[in-house]
Amino acid sequence: MGIQFTPEIEAQFKSLLPRYPNKLAALIPTLYLAQEQFGYLRPEVMEYVAQRLDLPASQVLNTATFYTMLHKKPVGRYHIEVCTNVSCYLRGCDDVLEALQKKLSIECGETTADGLFTLDEVQCLAACGTAPVMCVNRIYRENLTPDEAVKIVDGLNKSTKP
Amino acid sequence: MDIHHMATNVLLRDPSIDWTNLDNHRKAGGFEAVKKAFSMDADEIINETKRSNLRGRGGAGFPTGVKWGFVPKQSEKPKYLAVNADEGEPGTFKDRYWLRKDPYPLIEGCIICAYALGINTTYIYIRGEFLEEIRIVEKCIEQCRRAGLLGKNILGSGFDMECWVHPGAGAYICGEETAMLSSLEGKAGQPKLKPPFPAVEGLFRCPTVVNNVETLVCIPLIIQNGGKWFADLGTDRNGGPKVFGVSGHVKRPGLYEFPLGVNLKDVIYKHCGGILNDRKLKAVIPGGSSCPVLTPDEIDIPADFDSFKVVGSMLGTAGVIVIAEPTPLIEVLLRIARFYAHESCGQCTPCREGTGWMVRILENIRKGLATKKEIGLLMDAATKIEGNTICALGDAAAWPVKSFLQKFPDEFSRYLVDAA
């Protein structure tokens, strides 16, 4: 089977194009759609996006590799990102991170063997007033304690069918 | 969980009301400013904005009305408004409030700005991490379209404007205006040399205004109440109220709205309840991580763009980071240094290489492997980045290093092999 957008993603893709005067400007939103469907941007996915937007594949690669939120490698079903910048540091993010590393038995940048959890350190998430903060699949969890962070992960575990 | 301790006023509104509901917003006088703007001519709107002494809320503090004045009136090419909602300077968390809780004043500000400058397309560039905020703003834009407040012939004025959200993808540098425009064009977010300034040649090589979220939120207030009203709320040349985000070691962190010129010490001790656990204050980073650090002796000053300059720092985004004893400042500076090294776009050698050097030297100092000579080397690296790069990220990386070393030398020298 070749790579192809599902009808829902295709509809979203088509709705992007009239927003911009050229197709290149639709590249980042399109890469997000591709990532949503295919999990990460492997070379064949980038080539497909290039073809859909009439762009050279090199342009797609150039853009995709510049941005950290466009994944070039597989990430777990739950992507946990803990902010370790100044305001979160002052409010105890190191303890939160340590508790999560222990809970998941992985280091930052790693994915659990079952492919469920990826743990990352992330730069300032712009929620410093409610530090420490982490994101789970881009949903913010704020005012964390190490115990709460572990509880959140436990909750995800339970909601996950094997 | 989204706690705000707000001195509710004009920028931060009553948190008990759902301001993402268009009916609630209109009942509170929403879109009256847009109607009023449509009865004014373009020059009047720009002049009123100049009179307000509104200075850009994204960090640089450039007068907004003057910036608008740079956009050519006649243009064969289309013109664009690009809203900078790529909030990312560590310590800054104000714009998220409007995106998440109260987006309509921003949309009103976009319409008024676009009307005054003859713009028919607005892009709101929101950082990718703000997934929920992107959805909320998109929903509010759709509500406006349905109510005839965006799109063709807005409120029967004959003026058309379309508004789109464009997501960022995890690059701090895209908060720099030329990088943001490159990112909007679908490219890597690398800053460009100015001139040409975006007002002349910006998005898609067309005249473009780039304004911060909070800047545009101020516009309907200025149109509704007059530029003089807004100017009188602040200090000389620093018009209006401003949202301060206080984080770190205070009892009540959060967002606060104050008139510019509020005393910084009062902000920390009176409004934020003082230092967490009544510890001793050690240092304050007054406007986001790039702003030179202040000692406890330096904070009894009015908080506005000009007064912070006098003490060698900046108001920046008014993201105040409060640091109490016994926090090791080398750890704070190391996090700041790592941040800028990570976010350097890699274009300019002094920034790409220098930020990495600063991190490695700081790590060596902390490990107890460095000598006095390396403090000099660290200072030297910072000095050689400053002013030698295309954009301000290099400066932003250098200033904290220089100010921490100058104001808190013992915090670093105590780790040295040859410490006295």
mmCIF file of N, CA and C in Angstrom, chain B residues 227-272:
data_model
loop_
_atom_site.group_PDB
_atom_site.id
_atom_site.type_symbol
_atom_site.label_atom_id
_atom_site.label_comp_id
_atom_site.label_asym_id
_atom_site.label_seq_id
_atom_site.Cartn_x
_atom_site.Cartn_y
_atom_site.Cartn_z
ATOM 1 N N GLY B 227 -6.297 57.717 22.901
ATOM 2 C CA GLY B 227 -4.865 57.527 23.140
ATOM 3 C C GLY B 227 -4.401 58.183 24.428
ATOM 4 N N LYS B 228 -4.998 59.345 24.734
ATOM 5 C CA LYS B 228 -4.566 60.085 25.923
ATOM 6 C C LYS B 228 -4.887 59.298 27.194
ATOM 7 N N TRP B 229 -6.083 58.708 27.205
ATOM 8 C CA TRP B 229 -6.491 57.882 28.355
ATOM 9 C C TRP B 229 -5.467 56.788 28.612
ATOM 10 N N PHE B 230 -5.046 56.122 27.545
ATOM 11 C CA PHE B 230 -4.095 55.019 27.655
ATOM 12 C C PHE B 230 -2.734 55.540 28.125
ATOM 13 N N ALA B 231 -2.292 56.638 27.511
ATOM 14 C CA ALA B 231 -0.983 57.204 27.866
ATOM 15 C C ALA B 231 -0.956 57.606 29.342
ATOM 16 N N ASP B 232 -2.063 58.181 29.808
ATOM 17 C CA ASP B 232 -2.120 58.676 31.195
ATOM 18 C C ASP B 232 -2.063 57.543 32.228
ATOM 19 N N LEU B 233 -2.393 56.328 31.794
ATOM 20 C CA LEU B 233 -2.332 55.203 32.731
ATOM 21 C C LEU B 233 -0.890 54.817 33.075
ATOM 22 N N GLY B 234 0.045 55.154 32.200
ATOM 23 C CA GLY B 234 1.431 54.740 32.445
ATOM 24 C C GLY B 234 2.298 55.901 32.874
ATOM 25 N N THR B 235 3.575 55.812 32.533
ATOM 26 C CA THR B 235 4.502 56.906 32.832
ATOM 27 C C THR B 235 4.863 57.600 31.528
ATOM 28 N N ASP B 236 5.684 58.630 31.631
ATOM 29 C CA ASP B 236 6.138 59.372 30.474
ATOM 30 C C ASP B 236 6.711 58.420 29.414
ATOM 31 N N ARG B 237 6.234 58.485 28.206
ATOM 32 C CA ARG B 237 6.714 57.656 27.076
ATOM 33 C C ARG B 237 6.465 56.151 27.264
ATOM 34 N N ASN B 238 5.798 55.772 28.329
ATOM 35 C CA ASN B 238 5.503 54.358 28.561
ATOM 36 C C ASN B 238 4.010 54.236 28.851
ATOM 37 N N GLY B 239 3.219 54.201 27.790
ATOM 38 C CA GLY B 239 1.772 54.271 27.972
ATOM 39 C C GLY B 239 1.147 52.964 28.419
ATOM 40 N N GLY B 240 0.100 53.129 29.232
ATOM 41 C CA GLY B 240 -0.825 52.034 29.436
ATOM 42 C C GLY B 240 -0.544 51.085 30.572
ATOM 43 N N PRO B 241 -1.495 50.178 30.770
ATOM 44 C CA PRO B 241 -1.276 49.077 31.696
ATOM 45 C C PRO B 241 -0.461 47.994 30.999
ATOM 46 N N LYS B 242 0.042 47.061 31.795
ATOM 47 C CA LYS B 242 0.892 45.992 31.258
ATOM 48 C C LYS B 242 0.669 44.761 32.110
ATOM 49 N N VAL B 243 0.669 43.611 31.470
ATOM 50 C CA VAL B 243 0.546 42.382 32.243
ATOM 51 C C VAL B 243 1.940 41.867 32.605
ATOM 52 N N PHE B 244 2.134 41.650 33.896
ATOM 53 C CA PHE B 244 3.390 41.107 34.412
ATOM 54 C C PHE B 244 3.155 39.643 34.778
ATOM 55 N N GLY B 245 4.088 38.803 34.386
ATOM 56 C CA GLY B 245 4.018 37.400 34.789
ATOM 57 C C GLY B 245 5.115 37.145 35.802
ATOM 58 N N VAL B 246 4.733 36.834 37.018
ATOM 59 C CA VAL B 246 5.743 36.631 38.060
ATOM 60 C C VAL B 246 5.846 35.137 38.354
ATOM 61 N N SER B 247 7.078 34.622 38.300
ATOM 62 C CA SER B 247 7.288 33.197 38.548
ATOM 63 C C SER B 247 8.487 32.992 39.459
ATOM 64 N N GLY B 248 8.704 31.756 39.859
ATOM 65 C CA GLY B 248 9.827 31.441 40.749
ATOM 66 C C GLY B 248 9.413 31.511 42.199
ATOM 67 N N HIS B 249 10.329 32.038 43.026
ATOM 68 C CA HIS B 249 10.152 31.960 44.471
ATOM 69 C C HIS B 249 9.323 33.094 45.067
ATOM 70 N N VAL B 250 8.085 33.242 44.652
ATOM 71 C CA VAL B 250 7.168 34.158 45.333
ATOM 72 C C VAL B 250 6.001 33.332 45.870
ATOM 73 N N LYS B 251 5.295 33.902 46.845
ATOM 74 C CA LYS B 251 4.190 33.143 47.442
ATOM 75 C C LYS B 251 3.023 32.979 46.481
ATOM 76 N N ARG B 252 2.763 34.036 45.688
ATOM 77 C CA ARG B 252 1.641 33.950 44.741
ATOM 78 C C ARG B 252 2.125 34.249 43.322
ATOM 79 N N PRO B 253 2.689 33.242 42.653
ATOM 80 C CA PRO B 253 3.083 33.477 41.260
ATOM 81 C C PRO B 253 1.836 33.643 40.392
ATOM 82 N N GLY B 254 1.989 34.218 39.242
ATOM 83 C CA GLY B 254 0.848 34.346 38.330
ATOM 84 C C GLY B 254 0.924 35.618 37.513
ATOM 85 N N LEU B 255 -0.219 35.938 36.885
ATOM 86 C CA LEU B 255 -0.301 37.123 36.039
ATOM 87 C C LEU B 255 -0.931 38.267 36.811
ATOM 88 N N TYR B 256 -0.369 39.442 36.636
ATOM 89 C CA TYR B 256 -0.874 40.638 37.302
ATOM 90 C C TYR B 256 -0.909 41.781 36.302
ATOM 91 N N GLU B 257 -1.957 42.575 36.380
ATOM 92 C CA GLU B 257 -2.004 43.758 35.526
ATOM 93 C C GLU B 257 -1.701 44.996 36.361
ATOM 94 N N PHE B 258 -0.690 45.747 35.922
ATOM 95 C CA PHE B 258 -0.321 46.993 36.613
ATOM 96 C C PHE B 258 -0.159 48.095 35.574
ATOM 97 N N PRO B 259 -0.321 49.342 36.015
ATOM 98 C CA PRO B 259 0.089 50.423 35.120
ATOM 99 C C PRO B 259 1.602 50.400 35.001
ATOM 100 N N LEU B 260 2.140 50.692 33.842
ATOM 101 C CA LEU B 260 3.599 50.780 33.720
ATOM 102 C C LEU B 260 4.093 51.818 34.712
ATOM 103 N N GLY B 261 5.222 51.521 35.326
ATOM 104 C CA GLY B 261 5.753 52.427 36.347
ATOM 105 C C GLY B 261 5.501 51.919 37.762
ATOM 106 N N VAL B 262 4.798 50.813 37.898
ATOM 107 C CA VAL B 262 4.600 50.216 39.222
ATOM 108 C C VAL B 262 5.971 49.860 39.800
ATOM 109 N N ASN B 263 6.104 49.974 41.105
ATOM 110 C CA ASN B 263 7.392 49.680 41.736
ATOM 111 C C ASN B 263 7.647 48.170 41.741
ATOM 112 N N LEU B 264 8.829 47.777 41.256
ATOM 113 C CA LEU B 264 9.125 46.344 41.114
ATOM 114 C C LEU B 264 9.167 45.633 42.464
ATOM 115 N N LYS B 265 9.701 46.337 43.468
ATOM 116 C CA LYS B 265 9.774 45.741 44.800
ATOM 117 C C LYS B 265 8.370 45.496 45.363
ATOM 118 N N ASP B 266 7.470 46.455 45.116
ATOM 119 C CA ASP B 266 6.074 46.282 45.551
ATOM 120 C C ASP B 266 5.413 45.095 44.852
ATOM 121 N N VAL B 267 5.736 44.933 43.568
ATOM 122 C CA VAL B 267 5.158 43.801 42.834
ATOM 123 C C VAL B 267 5.502 42.510 43.561
ATOM 124 N N ILE B 268 6.769 42.375 43.940
ATOM 125 C CA ILE B 268 7.231 41.124 44.542
ATOM 126 C C ILE B 268 6.725 40.987 45.982
ATOM 127 N N TYR B 269 6.881 42.051 46.772
ATOM 128 C CA TYR B 269 6.589 41.919 48.206
ATOM 129 C C TYR B 269 5.125 42.172 48.564
ATOM 130 N N LYS B 270 4.495 43.127 47.854
ATOM 131 C CA LYS B 270 3.108 43.444 48.213
ATOM 132 C C LYS B 270 2.137 42.539 47.453
ATOM 133 N N HIS B 271 2.245 42.591 46.135
ATOM 134 C CA HIS B 271 1.221 41.936 45.316
ATOM 135 C C HIS B 271 1.403 40.418 45.237
ATOM 136 N N CYS B 272 2.663 39.984 45.177
ATOM 137 C CA CYS B 272 2.899 38.538 45.067
ATOM 138 C C CYS B 272 3.123 37.900 46.437
#
